[in-house]
Short mmCIF file of C-alpha atoms in Angstrom, two decimals:
data_model
loop_
_atom_site.label_atom_id
_atom_site.label_comp_id
_atom_site.label_asym_id
_atom_site.label_seq_id
_atom_site.Cartn_x
_atom_site.Cartn_y
_atom_site.Cartn_z
CA UNK S 1092 -0.20 0.02 -0.03
CA UNK S 1093 1.06 3.33 -0.73
CA UNK S 1094 2.16 6.00 1.79
CA UNK S 1095 -0.45 9.00 1.40
CA UNK S 1096 0.85 12.58 1.87
CA UNK S 1097 -0.34 15.95 1.89
CA UNK S 1098 2.40 18.62 0.94
CA UNK S 1099 1.75 22.26 2.19
CA UNK S 1100 4.09 25.12 0.97
CA UNK S 1101 3.15 28.71 0.21
CA UNK S 1102 5.33 28.75 -2.82
CA UNK S 1103 3.83 26.87 -5.85
CA UNK S 1104 7.31 25.95 -7.57
CA UNK S 1105 8.34 24.37 -4.31
CA UNK S 1106 5.10 22.78 -3.54
CA UNK S 1107 4.93 21.17 -7.03
CA UNK S 1108 8.65 20.16 -6.99
CA UNK S 1109 8.23 18.26 -3.48
CA UNK S 1110 4.81 16.57 -4.90
CA UNK S 1111 6.78 15.31 -7.92
CA UNK S 1112 9.66 14.11 -6.22
CA UNK S 1113 7.35 11.83 -3.73
CA UNK S 1114 4.86 10.85 -6.50
CA UNK S 1115 8.09 9.42 -8.20
CA UNK S 1116 8.63 7.16 -5.46
CA UNK S 1117 6.85 3.79 -6.08
CA UNK S 1118 5.36 3.60 -2.68
CA UNK S 1119 4.14 7.10 -2.03
CA UNK S 1120 1.22 9.01 -3.41
CA UNK S 1121 0.49 12.73 -2.95
CA UNK S 1122 -3.12 13.09 -2.25
CA UNK S 1123 -3.39 16.57 -1.49
CA UNK S 1124 -1.57 20.11 -1.67
CA UNK S 1125 -2.26 23.36 0.16
CA UNK S 1126 -0.79 26.85 0.10
CA UNK S 1127 -1.27 28.01 3.56
CA UNK S 1128 -1.56 26.24 6.88
CA UNK S 1129 -5.30 26.51 7.65
CA UNK S 1130 -6.17 24.70 4.18
CA UNK S 1131 -3.31 22.22 5.15
CA UNK S 1132 -5.16 21.37 8.57
CA UNK S 1133 -8.49 21.24 6.83
CA UNK S 1134 -7.27 18.73 4.00
CA UNK S 1135 -5.30 16.60 6.84
CA UNK S 1136 -8.30 16.45 8.93
CA UNK S 1137 -10.64 15.31 6.14
CA UNK S 1138 -8.48 13.06 4.26
CA UNK S 1139 -6.29 11.45 7.20
CA UNK S 1140 -3.11 11.09 5.22
CA UNK S 1141 -0.07 8.81 6.47
CA UNK S 1142 2.20 11.96 6.62
CA UNK S 1143 1.94 15.63 6.22
CA UNK S 1144 4.98 17.43 4.97
CA UNK S 1145 4.49 21.14 5.99
CA UNK S 1146 6.76 24.28 5.31
CA UNK S 1147 7.58 26.14 8.39
CA UNK S 1148 6.54 29.55 6.96
CA UNK S 1149 3.03 29.71 5.53
CA UNK S 1150 0.46 32.49 5.53
CA UNK S 1151 -2.76 32.17 7.71
CA UNK S 1152 -1.48 29.36 9.87
CA UNK S 1153 2.24 28.90 10.07
CA UNK S 1154 3.72 25.32 10.17
CA UNK S 1155 3.89 25.41 13.75
CA UNK S 1156 0.42 25.97 14.37
CA UNK S 1157 -0.50 23.69 11.75
CA UNK S 1158 1.76 20.74 13.46
CA UNK S 1159 0.41 21.52 16.79
CA UNK S 1160 -3.27 21.44 15.58
CA UNK S 1161 -2.62 17.89 14.06
CA UNK S 1162 -0.02 16.46 16.15
CA UNK S 1163 0.30 18.20 19.52
CA UNK S 1164 0.41 16.64 22.98
CA UNK S 1165 -3.33 17.30 23.30
CA UNK S 1166 -4.42 15.52 20.13
CA UNK S 1167 -5.87 12.26 20.74
CA UNK S 1168 -5.07 10.67 17.30
CA UNK S 1169 -2.17 12.67 16.04
CA UNK S 1170 -1.07 12.60 12.58
CA UNK S 1171 2.50 12.44 11.33
CA UNK S 1172 4.04 15.73 10.47
CA UNK S 1173 7.43 16.31 8.87
CA UNK S 1174 8.49 19.97 8.83
CA UNK S 1175 10.83 21.49 5.85
CA UNK S 1176 12.33 24.76 5.98
CA UNK S 1177 15.02 26.75 3.98
CA UNK S 1178 16.89 27.84 6.70
CA UNK S 1179 19.25 25.41 9.09
CA UNK S 1180 19.04 28.00 11.95
CA UNK S 1181 15.43 29.01 11.89
CA UNK S 1182 14.07 29.36 15.51
CA UNK S 1183 10.87 28.06 14.37
CA UNK S 1184 12.06 24.57 13.74
CA UNK S 1185 12.59 23.80 17.50
CA UNK S 1186 9.17 24.97 18.36
CA UNK S 1187 7.89 22.88 15.45
CA UNK S 1188 9.42 19.93 17.30
CA UNK S 1189 7.72 21.03 20.41
CA UNK S 1190 4.50 20.87 18.64
CA UNK S 1191 4.74 17.43 17.70
CA UNK S 1192 6.66 17.18 14.33
CA UNK S 1193 8.09 13.90 13.78
CA UNK S 1194 11.26 15.34 12.05
CA UNK S 1195 12.62 18.07 9.83
CA UNK S 1196 14.49 18.69 6.72
CA UNK S 1197 16.03 21.37 4.62
CA UNK S 1198 14.52 22.10 1.37
CA UNK S 1199 17.88 20.98 -0.24
CA UNK S 1200 17.88 17.65 1.33
CA UNK S 1201 17.51 15.92 -1.82
CA UNK S 1202 15.05 13.26 -2.83
CA UNK S 1203 16.58 10.22 -0.94
CA UNK S 1204 16.22 11.96 2.56
CA UNK S 1205 12.80 13.41 1.67
CA UNK S 1206 11.99 9.96 0.97
CA UNK S 1207 13.57 8.53 3.96
CA UNK S 1208 11.74 11.21 6.24
CA UNK S 1209 8.06 10.17 4.88
CA UNK S 1210 9.05 6.64 5.14
CA UNK S 1211 10.29 7.09 8.83
CA UNK S 1212 7.42 9.21 9.83
CA UNK S 1213 4.77 6.93 8.23
CA UNK S 1214 6.33 4.06 10.25
CA UNK S 1215 6.00 5.82 13.63
CA UNK S 1216 9.71 6.87 13.72
CA UNK S 1217 11.21 10.13 13.02
CA UNK S 1218 14.16 11.46 11.01
CA UNK S 1219 16.25 14.58 11.72
CA UNK S 1220 18.34 15.65 8.93
CA UNK S 1221 21.83 14.68 10.04
CA UNK S 1222 23.58 17.78 8.62
CA UNK S 1223 21.84 20.06 11.01
CA UNK S 1224 20.93 18.00 14.02
CA UNK S 1225 23.53 19.10 16.39
CA UNK S 1226 24.02 22.50 15.38
CA UNK S 1227 20.38 23.39 15.34
CA UNK S 1228 19.06 21.46 18.50
CA UNK S 1229 22.14 22.62 20.34
CA UNK S 1230 21.48 26.15 19.35
CA UNK S 1231 17.92 26.34 20.58
CA UNK S 1232 18.42 24.33 23.53
CA UNK S 1233 20.45 27.23 24.76
CA UNK S 1234 17.37 29.24 24.88
CA UNK S 1235 16.01 26.76 27.31
CA UNK S 1236 13.00 24.30 27.15
CA UNK S 1237 9.31 25.39 27.54
CA UNK S 1238 9.25 23.63 30.89
CA UNK S 1239 12.00 21.71 32.85
CA UNK S 1240 13.29 18.52 31.40
CA UNK S 1241 11.42 15.39 32.50
CA UNK S 1242 13.27 13.20 34.83
CA UNK S 1243 13.60 9.56 33.51
CA UNK S 1244 11.34 7.15 35.36
CA UNK S 1245 14.50 4.91 35.79
CA UNK S 1246 17.93 5.61 35.74
CA UNK S 1247 19.41 5.32 32.08
CA UNK S 1248 22.17 2.50 31.61
CA UNK S 1249 25.59 3.12 30.33
CA UNK S 1250 24.57 1.49 26.96
CA UNK S 1251 21.47 3.79 26.71
CA UNK S 1252 23.52 7.15 27.39
CA UNK S 1253 25.44 5.83 24.40
CA UNK S 1254 22.36 5.30 22.27
CA UNK S 1255 21.09 8.67 23.43
CA UNK S 1256 24.24 10.53 22.19
CA UNK S 1257 24.01 8.93 18.74
CA UNK S 1258 20.33 9.96 18.41
CA UNK S 1259 20.96 13.41 19.26
CA UNK S 1260 23.63 13.46 16.48
CA UNK S 1261 20.90 12.28 14.10
CA UNK S 1262 22.34 8.71 13.55
CA UNK S 1263 20.04 6.26 11.91
CA UNK S 1264 19.43 2.90 13.67
CA UNK S 1265 21.76 1.12 11.09
CA UNK S 1266 24.37 3.75 11.81
CA UNK S 1267 24.12 3.27 15.58
CA UNK S 1268 24.35 -0.46 14.92
CA UNK S 1269 27.59 -0.04 12.94
CA UNK S 1270 28.98 2.40 15.40
CA UNK S 1271 28.35 0.71 18.62
CA UNK S 1272 28.75 -2.91 16.86
CA UNK S 1273 25.57 -4.14 18.15
CA UNK S 1274 22.62 -5.72 16.21
CA UNK S 1275 19.88 -3.49 14.49
CA UNK S 1276 17.37 -5.31 16.96
CA UNK S 1277 19.12 -4.22 19.83
CA UNK S 1278 19.53 -0.68 18.83
CA UNK S 1279 15.48 -0.70 18.41
CA UNK S 1280 15.19 -2.22 22.10
CA UNK S 1281 17.23 0.15 23.37
CA UNK S 1282 15.46 3.14 21.93
CA UNK S 1283 12.10 1.84 22.88
CA UNK S 1284 13.53 1.69 26.43
CA UNK S 1285 14.56 5.38 26.15
CA UNK S 1286 11.13 6.56 24.97
CA UNK S 1287 9.44 4.67 27.93
CA UNK S 1288 11.99 6.17 30.56
CA UNK S 1289 12.08 9.52 29.04
CA UNK S 1290 8.15 9.73 28.11
CA UNK S 1291 9.22 10.64 24.42
CA UNK S 1292 7.03 9.74 21.65
CA UNK S 1293 9.95 9.35 19.03
CA UNK S 1294 13.48 9.90 18.66
CA UNK S 1295 13.09 13.67 17.92
CA UNK S 1296 11.94 14.05 21.36
CA UNK S 1297 14.81 11.86 22.74
CA UNK S 1298 17.34 14.21 20.96
CA UNK S 1299 15.69 17.13 22.23
CA UNK S 1300 15.98 15.92 25.93
CA UNK S 1301 19.65 14.91 25.28
CA UNK S 1302 20.40 18.72 24.54
CA UNK S 1303 18.05 20.01 27.28
CA UNK S 1304 20.02 17.86 29.77
CA UNK S 1305 23.54 18.42 28.59
CA UNK S 1306 24.04 14.98 27.78
CA UNK S 1307 25.73 15.93 24.57
CA UNK S 1308 27.98 18.96 23.59
CA UNK S 1309 26.43 21.85 22.20
CA UNK S 1310 28.09 23.39 19.26
#
């Protein structure tokens, strides 16, 4: 079955380009497009796509508010949202992750990474563009979280601390397995344990927690 996607961007040429890239994938189908955030939210609520791809800056309702409306902590049945932006140090990105986004990309990320992000979001995972993870999350973590970071319900093990650091650097599960010389299933098990201990919904929130608690060196 195809992954059903909605694309929202106020620039028609960008919106069309993103849709063409996604539609060219054998298992992805763009089922709707929107030029502003309000229309994007309306479409998403009506069509219930597998993934929403939102530009962070849109008229009417920006990508942050659109994301919060569809994927925020108070949403009972959240949709998967991936935020895409032009600027790798855009202060709105961190807020979008707080609002429930399952990842973010730069608009120059390329077709392969865009496809990866959509697949990750559709499967309940999250992808952060590795090229900007440390710099962006580190920069905005300096401003402090909206509320004090949650205390883990159990102390993290040494291996979980290692996994935490690699997730915060934007590593994929396969890259973590190679780097730490452990199996892919072991990586997935540790990440599931981290989410449970931290009350995180995905690896994006794991990464943010790592920066907020100074578990990784900030740029």
